[in-house]
XYZ file of C-alpha atoms in Angstrom:
469
model
C 0.259 0.195 -0.201
C 1.351 3.077 -1.203
C 1.972 5.931 1.412
C 0.557 8.874 1.030
C 3.171 12.523 0.667
C 1.737 13.857 3.985
C 2.212 10.154 6.355
C 5.889 9.638 5.183
C 7.051 13.031 5.829
C 4.893 12.203 9.476
C 7.131 9.768 9.790
C 10.147 11.025 8.950
C 9.790 12.922 11.452
C 8.967 11.295 14.124
C 11.829 9.108 13.333
C 14.266 11.422 12.867
C 12.788 13.330 16.401
C 13.205 10.100 18.038
C 16.730 9.089 16.690
C 18.626 12.366 18.254
C 16.711 12.048 21.110
C 17.929 8.683 21.969
C 21.929 9.315 20.060
C 21.897 12.737 21.958
C 21.068 12.282 25.672
C 22.633 8.357 25.095
C 25.433 10.438 24.664
C 25.512 13.089 27.385
C 24.942 9.704 29.447
C 27.899 7.884 28.324
C 30.164 10.989 28.961
C 28.505 11.247 32.225
C 30.084 7.512 32.931
C 26.480 5.974 32.801
C 24.607 3.526 30.796
C 23.821 4.368 27.151
C 20.793 2.652 27.206
C 19.697 4.505 29.848
C 20.262 7.832 28.161
C 18.611 6.345 24.832
C 15.362 5.459 27.430
C 15.236 8.801 29.195
C 15.835 11.029 25.848
C 11.782 8.767 24.753
C 11.100 9.671 28.040
C 11.505 13.319 27.174
C 9.708 13.499 24.147
C 6.525 11.666 26.260
C 3.724 12.075 28.115
C 5.810 12.765 30.958
C 7.380 15.606 29.461
C 6.297 16.793 26.452
C 2.996 15.694 26.334
C 2.779 17.844 29.456
C 4.409 20.518 28.111
C 2.686 20.343 25.082
C 0.460 17.758 24.377
C -0.921 18.511 21.005
C 2.205 18.866 19.485
C 2.998 15.211 21.626
C -0.406 13.787 19.998
C 0.564 14.974 16.346
C 4.245 14.478 17.169
C 3.903 10.540 18.466
C -0.176 9.416 17.691
C -1.571 6.466 19.644
C -2.868 4.974 16.170
C -2.517 5.082 12.306
C 0.064 5.082 9.332
C 3.292 6.198 11.645
C 1.963 4.747 14.681
C 2.251 1.176 12.560
C 5.434 2.290 11.392
C 7.354 2.962 14.862
C 5.201 -0.020 16.243
C 7.282 -2.287 13.743
C 10.486 -0.477 13.874
C 9.838 -0.964 17.277
C 9.613 -4.521 17.692
C 12.557 -5.609 15.006
C 14.857 -3.137 17.335
C 13.271 -5.580 20.291
C 14.427 -8.634 17.977
C 17.999 -7.506 17.073
C 18.521 -6.892 20.248
C 17.528 -10.791 21.441
C 20.102 -11.983 18.339
C 22.591 -9.804 19.087
C 22.292 -10.455 22.956
C 21.781 -14.275 22.609
C 25.690 -13.602 20.047
C 27.102 -12.626 23.390
C 26.077 -15.634 25.454
C 29.230 -16.952 26.227
C 31.272 -17.999 29.375
C 34.444 -17.945 30.119
C 34.728 -18.669 33.706
C 37.763 -20.372 35.094
C 37.146 -24.128 36.914
C 38.745 -22.927 40.028
C 35.359 -19.862 40.257
C 32.791 -22.571 39.189
C 32.092 -23.456 42.084
C 30.344 -19.432 43.340
C 29.670 -19.166 39.982
C 26.967 -22.327 40.527
C 26.282 -20.925 43.904
C 25.279 -17.052 43.011
C 23.293 -19.135 40.706
C 20.709 -21.136 43.029
C 20.743 -18.722 45.094
C 20.804 -15.801 43.584
C 18.006 -17.135 41.121
C 16.054 -19.214 43.304
C 15.529 -17.164 46.240
C 14.424 -13.983 43.785
C 12.092 -15.699 42.231
C 10.775 -17.436 44.897
C 10.464 -14.531 46.599
C 8.618 -12.868 44.533
C 6.222 -15.528 43.883
C 5.682 -15.296 48.230
C 5.184 -11.358 48.824
C 2.660 -11.595 45.691
C -0.395 -12.819 47.895
C 0.029 -9.113 49.698
C 0.051 -6.924 47.589
C -3.417 -6.084 45.206
C -1.968 -7.394 41.949
C -4.801 -7.726 40.077
C -4.612 -3.569 39.770
C -1.387 -4.362 37.804
C -2.671 -6.618 35.335
C -3.387 -5.705 30.920
C -6.089 -6.237 29.616
C -4.068 -10.358 29.005
C -2.970 -10.687 31.791
C -3.701 -13.844 34.465
C -2.980 -14.996 37.854
C -0.431 -17.383 36.016
C 1.335 -14.428 34.043
C 1.454 -12.546 36.335
C 3.135 -14.715 38.996
C 6.468 -15.526 36.326
C 6.613 -12.658 35.791
C 7.170 -11.114 38.715
C 9.443 -13.398 40.218
C 11.640 -12.537 36.876
C 11.728 -9.257 37.439
C 13.262 -10.172 40.978
C 15.981 -12.482 39.608
C 16.919 -11.226 36.529
C 20.353 -9.826 35.941
C 21.701 -7.562 33.334
C 25.149 -9.060 31.188
C 25.670 -5.713 28.933
C 25.569 -2.982 31.641
C 27.957 -4.534 34.607
C 30.539 -5.519 31.617
C 30.707 -2.272 30.498
C 31.000 -0.867 34.184
C 33.994 -3.011 34.285
C 35.513 -2.298 30.682
C 35.192 1.433 31.846
C 36.710 0.286 35.621
C 39.496 -2.116 34.038
C 38.912 -4.961 35.340
C 37.265 -6.877 33.292
C 39.135 -10.668 32.779
C 39.578 -11.067 36.183
C 38.087 -13.379 38.522
C 35.797 -11.409 39.693
C 33.851 -9.919 36.296
C 34.126 -14.136 34.712
C 32.207 -14.318 38.136
C 29.591 -11.793 37.297
C 28.944 -12.384 33.435
C 29.272 -16.035 33.562
C 26.611 -16.451 36.073
C 24.067 -13.571 34.172
C 24.403 -15.213 31.446
C 23.482 -18.872 32.795
C 20.390 -16.460 34.607
C 19.676 -14.495 32.095
C 19.175 -18.017 29.843
C 16.993 -19.420 32.370
C 14.433 -16.535 32.890
C 13.292 -16.285 29.093
C 12.435 -19.810 28.685
C 10.657 -18.478 32.075
C 9.332 -15.690 30.374
C 8.341 -17.146 27.172
C 6.196 -19.475 29.566
C 4.694 -16.971 30.402
C 4.478 -15.118 27.617
C 2.827 -18.554 25.906
C -0.111 -18.334 28.751
C -0.657 -15.074 28.785
C -1.667 -15.801 24.873
C -5.744 -14.227 23.757
C -7.813 -16.815 22.681
C -6.705 -16.148 18.604
C -3.782 -16.751 18.925
C -3.940 -20.059 19.931
C -5.560 -20.559 16.662
C -2.529 -19.945 14.879
C 0.408 -22.369 13.991
C 0.542 -25.948 15.958
C -1.143 -24.805 19.480
C -4.590 -24.110 17.552
C -3.700 -27.144 15.612
C -3.323 -29.883 18.686
C -6.148 -27.609 19.937
C -4.313 -26.291 22.968
C -6.865 -23.698 24.958
C -5.036 -20.397 26.475
C -5.148 -20.546 29.778
C -5.535 -24.108 30.765
C -3.490 -26.705 32.065
C -2.714 -27.901 28.678
C -1.672 -24.764 27.954
C 0.796 -24.182 30.309
C 2.512 -27.224 29.895
C 2.709 -27.496 26.569
C 4.719 -24.344 26.392
C 6.640 -25.162 28.931
C 7.903 -27.914 26.536
C 7.848 -26.259 23.539
C 10.347 -23.283 25.257
C 12.527 -26.128 26.852
C 12.574 -28.260 23.335
C 13.161 -25.123 22.036
C 16.479 -24.314 22.825
C 17.613 -27.874 23.713
C 17.134 -29.243 19.295
C 18.640 -25.462 18.525
C 21.751 -25.903 20.620
C 22.096 -29.954 19.704
C 20.862 -29.096 15.806
C 20.924 -25.857 15.268
C 24.701 -25.132 14.853
C 25.303 -28.115 13.388
C 22.993 -27.476 10.560
C 23.909 -23.389 10.902
C 27.569 -24.316 9.414
C 26.338 -27.030 7.112
C 23.799 -24.322 5.122
C 26.204 -21.595 5.508
C 29.438 -23.701 4.107
C 26.751 -24.833 1.575
C 27.829 -24.129 -2.259
C 24.224 -23.703 -3.665
C 23.303 -21.264 -0.840
C 22.997 -18.370 -3.138
C 22.221 -15.967 -0.366
C 25.175 -16.047 1.728
C 27.641 -16.747 -1.442
C 25.481 -13.249 -1.824
C 25.715 -11.220 0.928
C 26.542 -13.137 5.191
C 24.052 -9.944 6.293
C 22.031 -11.085 4.498
C 21.658 -14.827 5.263
C 22.208 -14.407 8.850
C 18.820 -11.675 8.690
C 17.136 -15.004 7.087
C 18.187 -16.837 9.633
C 16.658 -14.414 12.517
C 13.779 -13.997 10.943
C 13.445 -18.097 10.113
C 13.692 -18.282 13.621
C 11.856 -15.862 14.697
C 8.688 -17.436 12.459
C 8.982 -20.670 13.490
C 9.069 -20.111 16.815
C 5.572 -18.095 16.025
C 4.328 -20.746 14.412
C 5.450 -23.421 17.648
C 3.315 -20.150 19.990
C 5.918 -19.081 21.042
C 7.351 -15.022 21.275
C 9.859 -14.227 18.478
C 11.601 -13.063 20.490
C 12.876 -15.955 22.279
C 14.002 -17.314 18.095
C 15.775 -14.281 18.302
C 17.534 -14.477 20.664
C 18.142 -18.852 20.199
C 19.563 -17.772 17.013
C 21.913 -15.320 17.657
C 22.847 -18.344 19.811
C 23.722 -20.586 17.525
C 25.316 -17.886 15.165
C 27.401 -16.414 18.285
C 28.741 -20.473 18.825
C 28.959 -22.290 15.315
C 31.476 -21.109 14.095
C 35.163 -22.121 16.375
C 37.602 -21.064 13.865
C 38.103 -17.125 12.663
C 36.187 -16.682 9.697
C 36.036 -12.933 8.663
C 32.882 -13.522 6.697
C 30.672 -14.230 9.887
C 32.589 -12.012 11.927
C 31.771 -9.224 8.854
C 28.580 -9.892 8.775
C 27.973 -10.086 12.314
C 29.387 -6.657 13.029
C 27.732 -4.712 10.162
C 24.187 -6.210 12.195
C 25.446 -5.492 15.135
C 26.199 -1.358 13.465
C 23.260 -0.275 12.334
C 20.986 -2.491 15.079
C 22.973 -0.249 18.027
C 22.711 2.757 15.286
C 18.891 2.769 14.245
C 16.803 0.085 15.348
C 18.006 -0.729 18.968
C 17.868 2.755 19.747
C 14.578 3.362 18.326
C 13.830 0.851 21.060
C 14.504 2.447 23.832
C 13.251 5.397 23.100
C 9.566 4.346 23.196
C 10.496 2.443 25.766
C 10.454 5.762 27.517
C 8.149 7.360 25.633
C 5.768 4.931 26.906
C 6.269 6.085 30.171
C 3.574 8.048 31.487
C 5.006 9.679 35.269
C 2.329 11.793 35.971
C -0.912 9.420 35.295
C 0.513 5.797 35.775
C 3.485 5.718 38.523
C 2.954 4.944 42.278
C 6.103 5.750 44.180
C 5.344 4.713 46.691
C 4.271 1.080 45.416
C 7.703 1.682 43.258
C 9.680 2.654 46.353
C 8.918 -0.088 48.277
C 9.226 -3.097 45.429
C 12.726 -1.519 44.009
C 13.601 -1.682 48.386
C 12.646 -5.644 48.375
C 14.117 -6.619 45.713
C 17.409 -5.005 46.177
C 17.179 -6.243 49.246
C 16.152 -10.118 48.214
C 18.666 -10.009 45.176
C 21.267 -8.756 46.995
C 21.400 -10.955 49.936
C 20.287 -14.117 48.266
C 23.633 -12.897 46.568
C 26.218 -12.124 49.431
C 24.762 -15.404 51.053
C 25.552 -17.716 47.382
C 28.787 -15.953 47.378
C 29.888 -16.727 50.706
C 29.117 -20.192 50.769
C 30.877 -20.929 47.191
C 33.841 -19.634 48.997
C 34.188 -15.520 49.083
C 35.689 -13.239 51.691
C 33.093 -10.627 53.001
C 33.969 -7.677 50.591
C 34.055 -9.767 47.813
C 30.520 -11.503 48.603
C 28.974 -7.797 48.796
C 30.535 -6.439 45.233
C 29.438 -9.125 43.730
C 25.933 -8.535 45.224
C 25.986 -5.282 44.173
C 26.582 -5.713 40.872
C 24.319 -8.752 40.831
C 21.655 -6.650 41.062
C 21.829 -4.238 38.072
C 19.312 -4.956 35.555
C 19.568 -3.400 32.872
C 18.550 -4.287 29.141
C 17.211 -7.730 29.890
C 15.049 -5.800 32.409
C 13.448 -3.423 30.065
C 13.447 -6.252 27.290
C 10.716 -7.912 30.552
C 8.744 -5.015 31.236
C 8.850 -4.259 27.118
C 7.759 -7.717 26.345
C 4.703 -8.227 28.662
C 3.523 -4.708 28.497
C 3.371 -5.066 24.864
C 1.810 -8.742 25.510
C -1.108 -7.268 27.819
C 0.125 -8.664 31.213
C 1.308 -5.778 32.826
C -0.749 -2.195 32.790
C 1.689 1.700 32.671
C 1.794 1.544 35.484
C 3.859 -1.457 36.299
C 5.103 -1.535 33.465
C 6.526 2.327 34.714
C 7.756 0.255 38.173
C 9.886 -2.246 35.942
C 11.381 0.519 33.645
C 12.378 2.047 36.834
C 13.623 -0.755 38.007
C 16.111 -1.347 35.573
C 17.113 1.966 35.360
C 17.687 2.996 38.849
C 19.754 -0.607 39.609
C 21.701 0.241 37.234
C 23.195 3.732 38.269
C 23.231 2.180 41.354
C 25.663 -0.695 41.028
C 27.737 1.293 38.587
C 28.144 3.722 41.239
C 29.175 1.468 44.336
C 31.508 -0.475 41.598
C 33.020 2.944 41.114
C 33.402 3.727 44.247
C 35.005 0.510 45.464
C 38.789 0.900 45.965
C 39.845 -1.151 42.086
C 42.554 -3.482 44.023
C 39.864 -4.681 45.889
C 38.011 -6.041 42.344
C 41.611 -7.471 41.318
C 42.594 -10.928 41.324
C 45.683 -12.750 40.260
C 45.324 -12.395 36.418
C 47.766 -12.583 34.380
C 44.942 -10.731 31.126
C 43.653 -7.932 32.873
C 42.341 -5.240 30.337
C 45.463 -2.143 30.536
C 44.494 1.328 31.381
C 45.649 4.550 29.743
C 47.002 7.516 32.305
C 42.972 8.946 32.319
C 42.448 5.533 34.643
C 39.949 4.424 31.836
C 40.545 1.211 30.156
C 41.720 0.710 26.470
C 41.756 -1.638 23.451
C 38.948 -3.236 21.867
C 35.008 -2.993 22.971
C 34.601 -6.294 25.484
C 32.633 -9.260 24.804
C 28.913 -9.226 25.609
C 27.979 -5.293 25.403
C 26.200 -4.195 22.654
C 26.558 -0.498 21.478
C 23.968 0.304 22.843
C 24.560 0.164 27.055
C 27.730 0.968 26.725
C 29.913 2.552 23.749
C 30.557 2.295 19.174
C 29.278 -0.754 17.635
C 32.414 -0.355 15.653
C 34.816 -1.080 18.914
C 32.680 -4.561 19.000
C 34.845 -7.657 19.256
C 32.833 -9.685 16.755
C 33.040 -12.856 18.249
C 30.756 -11.874 21.469
C 31.379 -12.761 24.631
């Protein structure tokens, strides 16, 4: 369908304003040594009902309408940004934990993931949860979301903080990132199940769930989505990598011979389409596709690595900033926000996560000071917390009030973790290690952008290691 000149101009203007706000405020935050992604969200917040909507409501509603062609295009760009973000995050899922640190990682995973998740489930009966339901919300889906929000940790944000401090490659950083990688994979599985449990009746008629008669909201529905999500991840790890290698190396693969970038994008979209057919949210397919691509190449492959870098470059220049800006654009802190509940939720979530990680670190053999620093670092929710909020809000599981709580929880915990670790004497975070990053005279780490830091949360994509974390 052809668009009119006025519609095209409106769309272009909205995208220009969003990109300028996201990159401009993101760069300001980066110069203040804060996560760039937080600045991109704040840029969107300035354009939303909280600031621009309060100062010039008519202009804000015209520039970013709730319905119509512009809203559809922005929504599509937002969804593509989410898929590309999850794809890039999946590429980074590779831990470098060493055997002597495995015990600590295992204890932190057991205590720092399970205890916060169960604590969230335990406290839910004392909260008027229905006041936070969205149009598709139900007890099961909201219960899982509430628990995930308590347990999630951000790999990119905490990696960026460690990069700035010059402590990437130390035992401390390997423990944090190693635990966070496994934790996020587990929580994304639970999130996919929660989204499946909240699917609208019409969505169950499409694909495999409709073919086998899965009824939304039933116990069979929950069992199906649990099995399907775990099955997709398991089969992808067993079959996906050799299949990707074989397809990429095939002489009849004209797409890859013409453009390795196009081949990776086709693979990404097919993985998302497969998940949609199975009744699983497409973001999980993008995440799994990233894991496959990131782990499929064991030897140096300039073409594959160049394609990955090219995708990240454009994704973090256009799609991902638009995604994070729209996250901020959807926040309405004037009309749909309960500050008292947020403060209580923030305090409870931080306390439970910190205490559980501290206990796990101590049982894992860490001294008290290191356990405290690990507890603070694992509290940063960052990008995964924001993805959680945006996905469940878009699925209708939560309303705008709880959406604001989850986004601000991710922002505040990331800022707190960064501020704490910036003030800890650097020697306390260092271990005996022979591959610590070098530091410049100004005190900042030098060299390439570290593994595990998408440029939207840390720095320019051109400085990234293409192989991932």
